[in-house]
Short mmCIF file of C-alpha atoms in Angstrom, two decimals:
data_model
loop_
_atom_site.label_atom_id
_atom_site.label_comp_id
_atom_site.label_asym_id
_atom_site.label_seq_id
_atom_site.Cartn_x
_atom_site.Cartn_y
_atom_site.Cartn_z
CA MET A 1 12.75 24.31 -9.74
CA ASN A 2 15.65 22.24 -8.23
CA LYS A 3 15.91 23.96 -4.95
CA ILE A 4 11.70 23.72 -5.23
CA PHE A 5 12.48 19.58 -5.31
CA LEU A 6 15.18 19.64 -2.74
CA SER A 7 13.13 20.93 -0.17
CA ILE A 8 10.19 18.47 -1.14
CA LEU A 9 12.69 16.02 -0.57
CA LEU A 10 14.22 17.40 2.55
CA SER A 11 10.69 17.64 4.52
CA THR A 12 10.40 14.33 3.51
CA LEU A 13 13.29 12.80 5.12
CA LEU A 14 12.36 14.82 8.48
CA PHE A 15 8.87 14.10 9.00
CA SER A 16 8.82 10.13 8.11
CA ALA A 17 9.00 8.12 10.89
CA THR A 18 12.40 6.58 12.00
CA PRO A 19 13.29 2.68 11.22
CA GLU A 20 13.68 2.76 14.87
CA GLN A 21 10.21 4.04 15.03
CA VAL A 22 8.92 1.32 13.23
CA GLU A 23 10.51 -1.24 14.65
CA ARG A 24 9.40 0.13 18.18
CA TYR A 25 6.01 0.38 17.13
CA LEU A 26 6.13 -3.80 15.45
CA SER A 27 7.38 -4.33 19.10
CA VAL A 28 5.01 -2.51 21.31
CA SER A 29 1.96 -3.50 19.23
CA TYR A 30 1.98 -7.42 18.48
CA SER A 31 3.08 -6.87 15.02
CA GLU A 32 6.28 -8.07 14.72
CA GLU A 33 4.01 -11.72 15.79
CA GLN A 34 1.37 -11.19 13.03
CA LEU A 35 3.79 -10.88 10.22
CA ILE A 36 6.16 -13.93 10.91
CA GLU A 37 2.81 -15.30 11.22
CA LEU A 38 2.12 -14.25 7.76
CA GLU A 39 5.26 -15.63 6.49
CA GLU A 40 4.95 -18.81 7.94
CA GLN A 41 0.85 -18.97 7.21
CA PHE A 42 2.17 -17.86 2.92
CA SER A 43 4.77 -19.96 2.71
CA ILE A 44 2.53 -23.28 3.40
CA MET A 45 0.41 -21.96 0.71
CA GLN A 46 2.94 -21.51 -1.65
CA ASN A 47 4.83 -24.63 -0.94
CA ASN A 48 0.99 -26.08 -1.60
CA LEU A 49 0.58 -24.52 -5.08
CA ASN A 50 4.08 -25.22 -6.33
CA SER A 51 3.63 -28.92 -5.12
CA SER A 52 0.66 -29.20 -6.85
CA ASP A 53 1.90 -27.59 -9.95
CA GLU A 54 4.59 -29.44 -11.32
CA ASN A 55 5.13 -26.07 -14.41
CA ALA A 56 5.52 -23.70 -11.49
CA SER A 57 8.69 -21.37 -11.93
CA THR A 58 7.51 -18.56 -9.66
CA THR A 59 8.81 -19.17 -5.75
CA TYR A 60 8.08 -15.01 -4.24
CA ASP A 61 10.52 -14.61 -0.91
CA MET A 62 8.78 -14.68 1.69
CA GLN A 63 11.18 -12.10 3.49
CA MET A 64 9.96 -9.59 1.41
CA LEU A 65 6.68 -9.35 3.46
CA PRO A 66 8.13 -7.55 6.74
CA ILE A 67 10.42 -5.67 4.45
CA ARG A 68 7.40 -3.99 2.43
CA PHE A 69 5.55 -3.41 5.92
CA ARG A 70 8.10 -1.27 7.35
CA GLU A 71 8.97 0.21 4.00
CA TYR A 72 4.91 1.39 3.88
CA LEU A 73 4.85 2.71 7.45
CA GLN A 74 7.89 4.33 7.31
CA LYS A 75 6.94 6.45 4.19
CA ASN A 76 3.12 6.71 5.30
CA LEU A 77 3.38 7.86 8.99
CA SER A 78 5.23 10.71 10.45
CA GLU A 79 7.75 11.43 12.93
CA ASN A 80 5.08 12.60 15.58
CA GLU A 81 2.12 10.47 14.08
CA MET A 82 4.19 7.42 14.75
CA ASP A 83 5.63 8.76 18.32
CA GLU A 84 1.73 9.49 19.61
CA ILE A 85 1.13 5.91 18.15
CA ILE A 86 3.79 4.50 20.63
CA GLN A 87 2.49 6.69 22.89
CA GLN A 88 -1.01 5.03 23.03
CA TYR A 89 0.55 1.72 23.26
CA ARG A 90 1.23 2.67 26.97
CA ASN A 91 -2.27 2.47 27.48
CA VAL A 92 -2.67 -0.87 29.96
CA LEU A 93 -6.25 -1.49 28.80
CA LEU A 94 -5.10 -1.08 25.13
CA MET A 95 -2.44 -3.50 25.63
CA ARG A 96 -4.75 -5.72 27.75
CA PHE A 97 -7.12 -5.47 24.33
CA ILE A 98 -4.20 -6.12 22.19
CA SER A 99 -2.69 -9.28 23.83
CA ALA A 100 -6.64 -10.64 23.83
CA GLN A 101 -7.28 -10.09 20.48
CA ASN A 102 -3.38 -11.96 19.33
CA ASP A 103 -4.58 -14.99 21.32
CA SER A 104 -2.77 -17.96 19.82
CA GLU A 105 -5.26 -20.31 21.15
CA TYR A 106 -8.27 -18.34 19.94
CA ASP A 107 -10.51 -20.57 18.22
CA PRO A 108 -13.10 -19.04 15.73
CA LYS A 109 -16.05 -21.50 16.74
CA LEU A 110 -15.26 -21.13 20.31
CA ALA A 111 -15.75 -17.29 19.43
CA GLU A 112 -18.94 -17.37 17.62
CA SER A 113 -20.31 -19.47 19.65
CA TYR A 114 -19.74 -17.35 22.66
CA VAL A 115 -20.87 -14.62 20.54
CA LYS A 116 -24.03 -16.51 19.81
CA ARG A 117 -24.72 -17.43 24.10
CA LEU A 118 -24.31 -13.19 24.96
CA GLU A 119 -26.81 -12.38 22.14
CA LYS A 120 -29.62 -14.22 23.65
CA ASP A 121 -28.03 -12.77 26.54
CA SER A 122 -31.39 -9.47 27.38
CA ASP A 123 -28.31 -8.05 29.82
CA ALA A 124 -25.89 -7.71 27.41
CA GLY A 125 -27.04 -5.30 25.32
CA VAL A 126 -24.76 -2.74 25.76
CA ARG A 127 -21.86 -4.61 26.19
CA ILE A 128 -22.59 -5.92 22.49
CA GLU A 129 -23.04 -2.61 21.06
CA LEU A 130 -19.76 -1.35 22.81
CA ALA A 131 -17.67 -3.91 21.37
CA GLU A 132 -19.57 -3.59 17.94
CA LYS A 133 -18.70 0.00 18.14
CA ILE A 134 -15.14 -1.12 18.83
CA GLY A 135 -15.14 -2.76 16.05
CA GLU A 136 -16.22 -0.80 13.93
CA ALA A 137 -13.57 1.87 15.13
CA LEU A 138 -10.80 -1.41 14.07
CA TYR A 139 -12.37 -2.66 10.96
CA LYS A 140 -13.80 0.08 8.49
CA LYS A 141 -15.42 -0.57 5.30
CA GLU A 142 -12.56 1.40 3.70
CA SER A 143 -9.76 0.51 5.03
CA ILE A 144 -11.51 -3.36 4.56
CA GLY A 145 -11.57 -2.45 0.67
CA ILE A 146 -8.27 -1.47 0.62
CA LEU A 147 -7.64 -4.95 0.60
CA PHE A 148 -9.73 -6.47 -1.62
CA ASP A 149 -8.50 -3.85 -4.19
CA ASN A 150 -5.53 -4.39 -4.12
CA LEU A 151 -5.20 -7.64 -3.00
CA MET A 152 -8.20 -9.91 -3.78
CA LYS A 153 -9.40 -8.04 -7.42
CA PRO A 154 -5.73 -8.47 -9.03
CA LEU A 155 -5.90 -12.05 -7.64
CA MET A 156 -9.48 -12.77 -9.24
CA GLN A 157 -8.43 -11.13 -12.75
CA ASN A 158 -5.33 -12.85 -13.25
CA SER A 159 -6.30 -16.68 -11.69
CA ILE A 160 -7.39 -19.00 -14.11
CA GLY A 161 -10.59 -18.01 -15.30
CA GLY A 162 -10.67 -14.20 -13.88
CA GLY A 163 -11.24 -13.38 -17.85
CA LYS A 164 -14.91 -13.94 -17.38
CA LEU A 165 -15.55 -11.55 -14.57
CA ASN A 166 -17.53 -8.48 -15.16
CA GLU A 167 -18.49 -5.45 -13.68
CA GLU A 168 -21.06 -6.60 -11.53
CA SER A 169 -19.79 -9.47 -10.23
CA MET A 170 -16.29 -7.76 -9.00
CA LYS A 171 -18.68 -5.08 -6.97
CA GLN A 172 -20.73 -7.97 -5.84
CA SER A 173 -17.27 -10.21 -4.63
CA ARG A 174 -15.58 -6.68 -3.12
CA GLU A 175 -19.48 -6.22 -1.36
CA ASN A 176 -19.30 -9.55 0.10
CA TYR A 177 -15.59 -9.39 1.06
CA ILE A 178 -16.28 -6.67 2.78
CA LYS A 179 -19.27 -8.06 4.29
CA MET A 180 -17.51 -11.35 5.49
CA MET A 181 -14.78 -9.12 6.90
CA MET A 182 -16.04 -6.97 9.25
CA GLU A 183 -17.83 -9.69 10.85
CA THR A 184 -15.57 -11.70 11.69
CA GLY A 185 -13.87 -8.53 12.92
CA ARG A 186 -16.92 -7.93 14.79
CA ILE A 187 -17.22 -11.23 16.35
CA GLU A 188 -13.99 -11.08 16.70
CA THR A 189 -14.00 -8.16 18.83
CA ILE A 190 -16.51 -9.32 20.82
CA TYR A 191 -14.83 -12.20 21.94
CA ALA A 192 -11.99 -10.73 22.75
CA THR A 193 -13.64 -8.73 25.17
CA LYS A 194 -15.56 -10.92 26.62
CA ASP A 195 -13.40 -10.38 30.52
CA PHE A 196 -14.01 -6.25 29.93
CA THR A 197 -16.90 -4.35 32.51
CA VAL A 198 -18.76 -2.12 30.53
CA GLU A 199 -17.15 1.14 32.35
CA GLU A 200 -13.80 -0.25 30.48
CA LEU A 201 -15.37 -0.59 27.20
CA ASP A 202 -16.39 2.36 27.09
CA GLU A 203 -13.25 3.92 27.65
CA LEU A 204 -11.39 1.55 25.48
CA LEU A 205 -14.40 3.03 22.18
CA GLU A 206 -12.95 6.07 23.34
CA ILE A 207 -9.22 5.21 22.91
CA VAL A 208 -9.79 3.63 19.19
CA ASN A 209 -11.81 6.49 17.85
CA THR A 210 -8.94 8.80 18.38
CA PRO A 211 -7.24 10.54 15.63
CA THR A 212 -3.84 8.67 16.41
CA MET A 213 -5.26 5.34 15.80
CA GLU A 214 -7.24 6.12 12.65
CA HIS A 215 -4.03 6.92 11.10
CA GLU A 216 -2.44 4.05 12.59
CA SER A 217 -5.12 1.77 11.33
CA LYS A 218 -5.40 2.89 7.83
CA ALA A 219 -1.46 2.63 7.81
CA VAL A 220 -1.72 -0.90 8.81
CA PHE A 221 -4.37 -1.78 6.53
CA GLY A 222 -2.57 -0.24 3.43
CA ALA A 223 0.75 -1.64 4.47
CA THR A 224 -0.73 -5.07 4.64
CA ALA A 225 -1.96 -4.40 1.02
CA TYR A 226 1.24 -3.28 0.11
CA ALA A 227 3.67 -5.95 2.12
CA LEU A 228 0.95 -8.96 0.07
CA LYS A 229 0.60 -7.73 -3.17
CA GLU A 230 3.10 -8.91 -5.39
CA PHE A 231 3.31 -12.00 -3.29
CA PHE A 232 -0.92 -12.00 -4.31
CA LEU A 233 0.31 -11.85 -7.99
CA SER A 234 2.89 -14.66 -8.04
CA ILE A 235 0.08 -16.69 -7.05
CA ALA A 236 -2.87 -15.78 -9.43
CA ASN A 237 -1.99 -18.10 -11.97
CA ARG A 238 -2.22 -20.93 -10.31
CA TYR A 239 -5.56 -19.80 -8.25
CA ASP A 240 -8.70 -21.63 -9.63
CA LEU A 241 -11.75 -18.91 -9.18
CA SER A 242 -14.22 -21.35 -9.59
CA LYS A 243 -13.04 -23.41 -6.57
CA HIS A 244 -13.19 -20.73 -4.67
CA GLN A 245 -16.78 -19.02 -5.91
CA ARG A 246 -19.96 -19.85 -4.02
#
């Protein structure tokens, strides 16, 4: 029994992604900047909640977010998978797209306005269809469901008024959340690819549909849920559900 256990442990250590690979991935994929932005945004949220609650005693250490994100990637991607993912990021077309996605001047209202104008253009049908397929590959229902199940659901259940939720209302909330996130992803993708030719969109679609990029997407959504779960639980008892429901 001990030999079997040691064999499994050794194989895990040999094939898990290395810390060096994770750092390299974070560097080439813009994930490092996104993690820093997450820290800043959730620190502001936590400070606002604490300032409005005199009895608040729980303060989550935001430095745990990037630590837990890295930990998840290292455990859930193998060395070979991480090598393949990093190799994909050497593709100039993919890097153009990632850069456009992470534009610091991105304005959701401007993006939505652009998409509405494009949808009225009878010659833009192929462009929109390709961009939507790229968005669907990046924002899969299953992946978004991971975020809801691990973040939003525990937050709602443990929030002020969360005890009134039943199975049907939670199911509806999950469907609404996935629909909203997919639509947001659709708009972001169409806008991020506005300077791409149709031929480049076709090539980009092939890239994001590869098993390598699918592994990355699944791992990143899982890592995001893992990194944020404890923080969401830490603010749940100060989250008034009635103020956030439509």
